[in-house]
């Protein structure tokens, strides 16, 4: 099995750094993940926007850590220290027409990605990383 | 380094058109919302042109939803004009393409 390509970027949790984060991820994904690249960038951007809006300061994190792993048949994003374990019940998708704030970004992420999961950060069980995975569908994919 | 959006406004009789270009994200969407709210204060018809928008995230969608709701409350007509392919894809993914009135100027003008 070929080695995956791995990339990482760390940015401060401020809205003005979303654009360079999008540019970085777009440059990596454009060639390998077409035609889904734009949507993958959107999903990643929504995750980081959620961190900026909601991540509790008590996590003690002052950076957004994004890891991107591109394999032949999928791409995996790992967003470090996404939330506290206690926050998980509050992270809910909502139907776009539902009249309550928040949740639309989560809805878009769920629409775009094949897998959305949380896993504890090593040595920090109170702190969860967000894992997103998108499989590439080729002509030989069994579900095509 | 910061996100960039350009907002311009013009009036054509009872219609105000807000021309948006650039990127709408959580850093720039409040500017768009403010302009929409101000325009709806006076204009019977508001069209938000999104032809020049390269990127829009859920915060942009939320602003459009807020604009639609405010227009309904005030008895105004709120329309999205010429959404770019990326914008239209996000609106469709949010399942709001049948909620908004989306107008294509090429179709309108023939």
Coordinates of C-alpha atoms in Angstrom, one line a residue:
Chain A
X1 CA 0.0 0.0 0.0
X2 CA 1.5 3.4 -1.0
X3 CA 2.3 5.8 1.8
X4 CA -0.3 8.6 2.2
X5 CA 0.7 12.2 1.7
X6 CA 0.4 14.0 5.0
X7 CA 0.3 17.8 5.7
X8 CA -0.3 19.9 8.7
X9 CA -1.1 23.6 9.3
X10 CA -1.6 25.5 12.5
X11 CA -3.3 28.9 12.6
X12 CA -4.7 31.2 15.3
X13 CA -8.4 30.8 15.9
X14 CA -9.4 34.1 14.2
X15 CA -11.7 34.6 11.2
X16 CA -9.0 36.4 9.3
X17 CA -6.9 33.2 9.1
X18 CA -9.7 31.2 7.4
X19 CA -8.9 32.5 4.0
X20 CA -5.2 31.4 4.0
X21 CA -6.3 28.1 5.5
X22 CA -8.7 27.6 2.6
X23 CA -5.9 28.5 0.2
X24 CA -3.6 26.0 1.7
X25 CA -6.1 23.2 1.7
X26 CA -7.3 24.1 -1.8
X27 CA -3.8 23.9 -3.2
X28 CA -3.4 20.4 -1.8
X29 CA -6.8 19.1 -2.7
X30 CA -7.3 20.6 -6.2
X31 CA -5.3 18.0 -8.1
X32 CA -5.9 14.9 -6.0
X33 CA -9.5 15.3 -5.0
X34 CA -11.2 16.8 -8.0
X35 CA -14.1 17.2 -8.5
X36 CA -14.8 17.3 -4.7
X37 CA -12.0 19.7 -3.8
X38 CA -14.1 22.8 -3.4
X39 CA -16.6 21.0 -1.2
X40 CA -13.9 19.4 0.9
X41 CA -12.4 22.9 1.5
X42 CA -15.9 24.1 2.5
X43 CA -16.2 21.2 5.0
X44 CA -12.8 22.0 6.6
X45 CA -13.6 25.7 6.7
X46 CA -16.9 25.0 8.5
X47 CA -15.0 23.0 11.1
X48 CA -12.5 25.7 11.7
X49 CA -15.3 28.4 11.8
X50 CA -17.0 26.3 14.5
X51 CA -13.8 26.3 16.6
X52 CA -13.6 30.0 16.3
X53 CA -17.2 30.5 17.3
X54 CA -17.7 27.9 19.9
X55 CA -14.6 26.2 21.2
X56 CA -14.4 26.7 24.9
X57 CA -11.5 28.7 26.2
X58 CA -11.0 26.2 29.0
X59 CA -9.6 23.8 26.5
X60 CA -6.4 25.8 26.8
X61 CA -5.8 25.8 23.1
X62 CA -4.9 29.0 21.3
X63 CA -4.3 27.4 17.9
X64 CA -6.3 25.5 15.3
X65 CA -4.4 22.4 14.2
X66 CA -5.4 20.8 10.9
X67 CA -3.9 17.6 9.6
X68 CA -4.6 16.4 6.1
X69 CA -3.9 12.9 4.9
X70 CA -4.4 12.2 1.2
X71 CA -4.6 8.5 0.2
X72 CA -5.3 7.0 -3.1
X73 CA -8.9 6.3 -2.3
X74 CA -9.7 8.8 0.4
X75 CA -8.8 12.0 2.2
X76 CA -8.9 12.4 5.9
X77 CA -8.9 15.6 7.9
X78 CA -8.0 15.6 11.6
X79 CA -8.8 18.8 13.5
X80 CA -7.1 18.7 16.8
X81 CA -8.7 19.8 20.1
X82 CA -12.0 20.4 18.4
X83 CA -14.1 20.4 21.5
X84 CA -14.5 19.1 25.0
X85 CA -16.1 15.7 25.6
X86 CA -18.9 17.5 27.4
X87 CA -19.6 19.6 24.3
X88 CA -20.4 16.6 22.1
X89 CA -24.2 16.5 22.9
X90 CA -24.5 20.1 21.7
X91 CA -22.9 19.5 18.3
X92 CA -26.0 18.8 16.3
X93 CA -26.9 19.2 12.7
X94 CA -30.1 21.0 12.0
X95 CA -32.4 21.1 9.0
X96 CA -31.7 24.4 7.2
X97 CA -35.3 25.5 7.6
X98 CA -35.3 24.8 11.3
X99 CA -35.5 28.1 13.1
X100 CA -32.7 28.0 15.6
X101 CA -29.1 29.4 15.5
X102 CA -26.2 27.2 14.6
X103 CA -26.0 23.7 13.1
X104 CA -26.0 24.7 9.5
X105 CA -22.3 24.2 9.1
X106 CA -22.6 20.8 10.7
X107 CA -25.3 20.0 8.2
X108 CA -23.0 20.9 5.3
X109 CA -20.1 18.9 6.8
X110 CA -22.4 15.9 7.1
X111 CA -23.6 16.3 3.5
X112 CA -20.1 16.5 2.1
X113 CA -18.1 14.0 4.1
X114 CA -18.6 10.2 4.3
X115 CA -17.5 9.9 7.9
X116 CA -17.6 12.4 10.8
X117 CA -16.2 11.1 14.1
X118 CA -14.7 12.3 17.3
X119 CA -11.8 10.7 19.1
X120 CA -10.0 11.6 22.3
X121 CA -6.7 13.4 22.0
X122 CA -3.9 11.2 23.3
X123 CA -3.4 11.7 27.0
X124 CA -6.3 14.2 27.1
X125 CA -9.5 12.2 27.4
X126 CA -11.5 15.4 28.0
X127 CA -10.4 16.8 24.7
X128 CA -11.8 15.5 21.4
X129 CA -10.3 15.7 17.9
X130 CA -12.7 15.8 14.9
X131 CA -12.1 13.3 12.1
X132 CA -13.6 13.8 8.7
X133 CA -13.2 11.3 5.9
X134 CA -14.2 11.4 2.2
X135 CA -13.8 8.4 0.0
X136 CA -13.1 8.9 -3.7
X137 CA -15.5 7.1 -6.0
X138 CA -13.7 5.8 -9.0
X139 CA -15.1 3.8 -11.9
X140 CA -14.0 0.6 -10.1
X141 CA -15.7 1.5 -6.8
X142 CA -18.0 -1.3 -5.8
X143 CA -20.9 1.1 -5.1
X144 CA -20.8 2.7 -8.5
Chain B
X1 CA -4.2 37.9 4.6
X2 CA -7.7 38.7 5.8
X3 CA -10.8 37.6 4.0
X4 CA -11.9 40.0 1.4
X5 CA -15.3 40.9 0.1
X6 CA -16.5 43.9 -1.9
X7 CA -20.0 45.2 -1.4
X8 CA -21.5 47.8 -3.7
X9 CA -25.1 49.1 -3.8
X10 CA -27.1 50.7 -6.5
X11 CA -30.8 51.7 -6.9
X12 CA -33.0 51.2 -9.9
X13 CA -36.4 52.7 -9.1
X14 CA -37.9 50.8 -6.2
X15 CA -35.2 48.1 -6.4
X16 CA -31.9 48.2 -4.6
X17 CA -29.2 45.8 -5.8
X18 CA -26.4 44.8 -3.6
X19 CA -23.5 43.5 -5.6
X20 CA -21.2 41.1 -3.7
X21 CA -17.9 39.9 -4.9
X22 CA -15.1 38.0 -3.2
X23 CA -15.5 35.6 -0.3
X24 CA -18.3 35.4 2.2
X25 CA -17.3 33.7 5.4
X26 CA -17.7 34.3 9.1
X27 CA -15.4 37.3 8.9
X28 CA -17.2 39.1 6.1
X29 CA -20.8 37.9 6.4
X30 CA -21.7 40.5 9.2
X31 CA -20.9 43.3 6.7
X32 CA -23.3 41.8 4.2
X33 CA -26.0 41.4 6.8
X34 CA -25.6 45.0 7.9
X35 CA -26.0 46.2 4.3
X36 CA -29.0 44.0 3.7
X37 CA -30.7 45.2 6.9
X38 CA -30.1 48.8 5.9
X39 CA -31.4 48.3 2.4
X40 CA -34.5 46.6 3.5
X41 CA -35.3 49.6 5.7
X42 CA -36.1 51.6 2.6
X43 CA -36.3 49.4 -0.5
X44 CA -39.5 47.6 -1.5
X45 CA -37.4 45.2 -3.6
X46 CA -33.9 44.0 -2.7
X47 CA -31.8 41.9 -5.0
X48 CA -28.5 40.5 -3.7
X49 CA -26.2 39.8 -6.7
X50 CA -23.8 36.9 -6.0
X51 CA -22.3 36.5 -9.4
X52 CA -18.9 37.6 -8.2
X53 CA -18.8 35.5 -5.1
X54 CA -16.0 32.9 -5.3
X55 CA -16.7 31.3 -1.9
X56 CA -19.6 31.3 0.5
X57 CA -19.9 29.2 3.7
X58 CA -22.8 28.6 6.1
X59 CA -22.5 32.0 7.6
X60 CA -23.3 33.5 4.2
X61 CA -26.3 31.2 3.9
X62 CA -27.4 32.2 7.4
X63 CA -27.2 35.9 6.3
X64 CA -29.4 35.2 3.3
X65 CA -31.9 33.4 5.5
X66 CA -32.0 36.3 7.9
X67 CA -32.4 38.7 5.0
X68 CA -35.3 36.6 3.6
X69 CA -37.0 36.6 7.0
X70 CA -36.6 40.3 7.6
X71 CA -38.0 41.0 4.1
X72 CA -41.0 38.8 4.9
X73 CA -41.6 40.6 8.2
X74 CA -41.3 44.0 6.5
X75 CA -43.4 43.1 3.5
X76 CA -40.4 43.5 1.1
X77 CA -39.4 41.4 -1.9
X78 CA -36.0 39.7 -1.4
X79 CA -34.2 38.0 -4.3
X80 CA -30.9 36.4 -4.9
X81 CA -29.5 37.4 -8.2
X82 CA -27.1 35.4 -10.4
X83 CA -25.5 33.1 -7.8
X84 CA -22.1 31.8 -8.8
X85 CA -21.8 28.0 -9.2
X86 CA -20.2 27.6 -5.7
X87 CA -22.9 29.7 -4.1
X88 CA -25.7 27.8 -5.8
X89 CA -24.1 24.5 -4.8
X90 CA -24.0 25.6 -1.1
X91 CA -27.6 26.8 -1.3
X92 CA -28.7 23.5 -2.8
X93 CA -26.8 21.5 -0.2
X94 CA -28.6 23.5 2.5
X95 CA -31.8 22.6 0.7
X96 CA -32.8 26.2 0.5
X97 CA -33.0 26.7 -3.3
X98 CA -36.8 26.4 -3.1
X99 CA -37.0 28.8 -0.2
X100 CA -35.2 31.7 -1.9
X101 CA -36.3 33.5 -5.0
X102 CA -33.4 33.0 -7.2
X103 CA -33.2 35.2 -10.3
X104 CA -30.9 34.8 -13.3
X105 CA -30.5 38.2 -15.0
X106 CA -29.6 36.5 -18.4
X107 CA -33.0 34.7 -18.3
X108 CA -34.7 37.9 -17.2
X109 CA -33.2 40.1 -19.9
X110 CA -33.4 37.4 -22.6

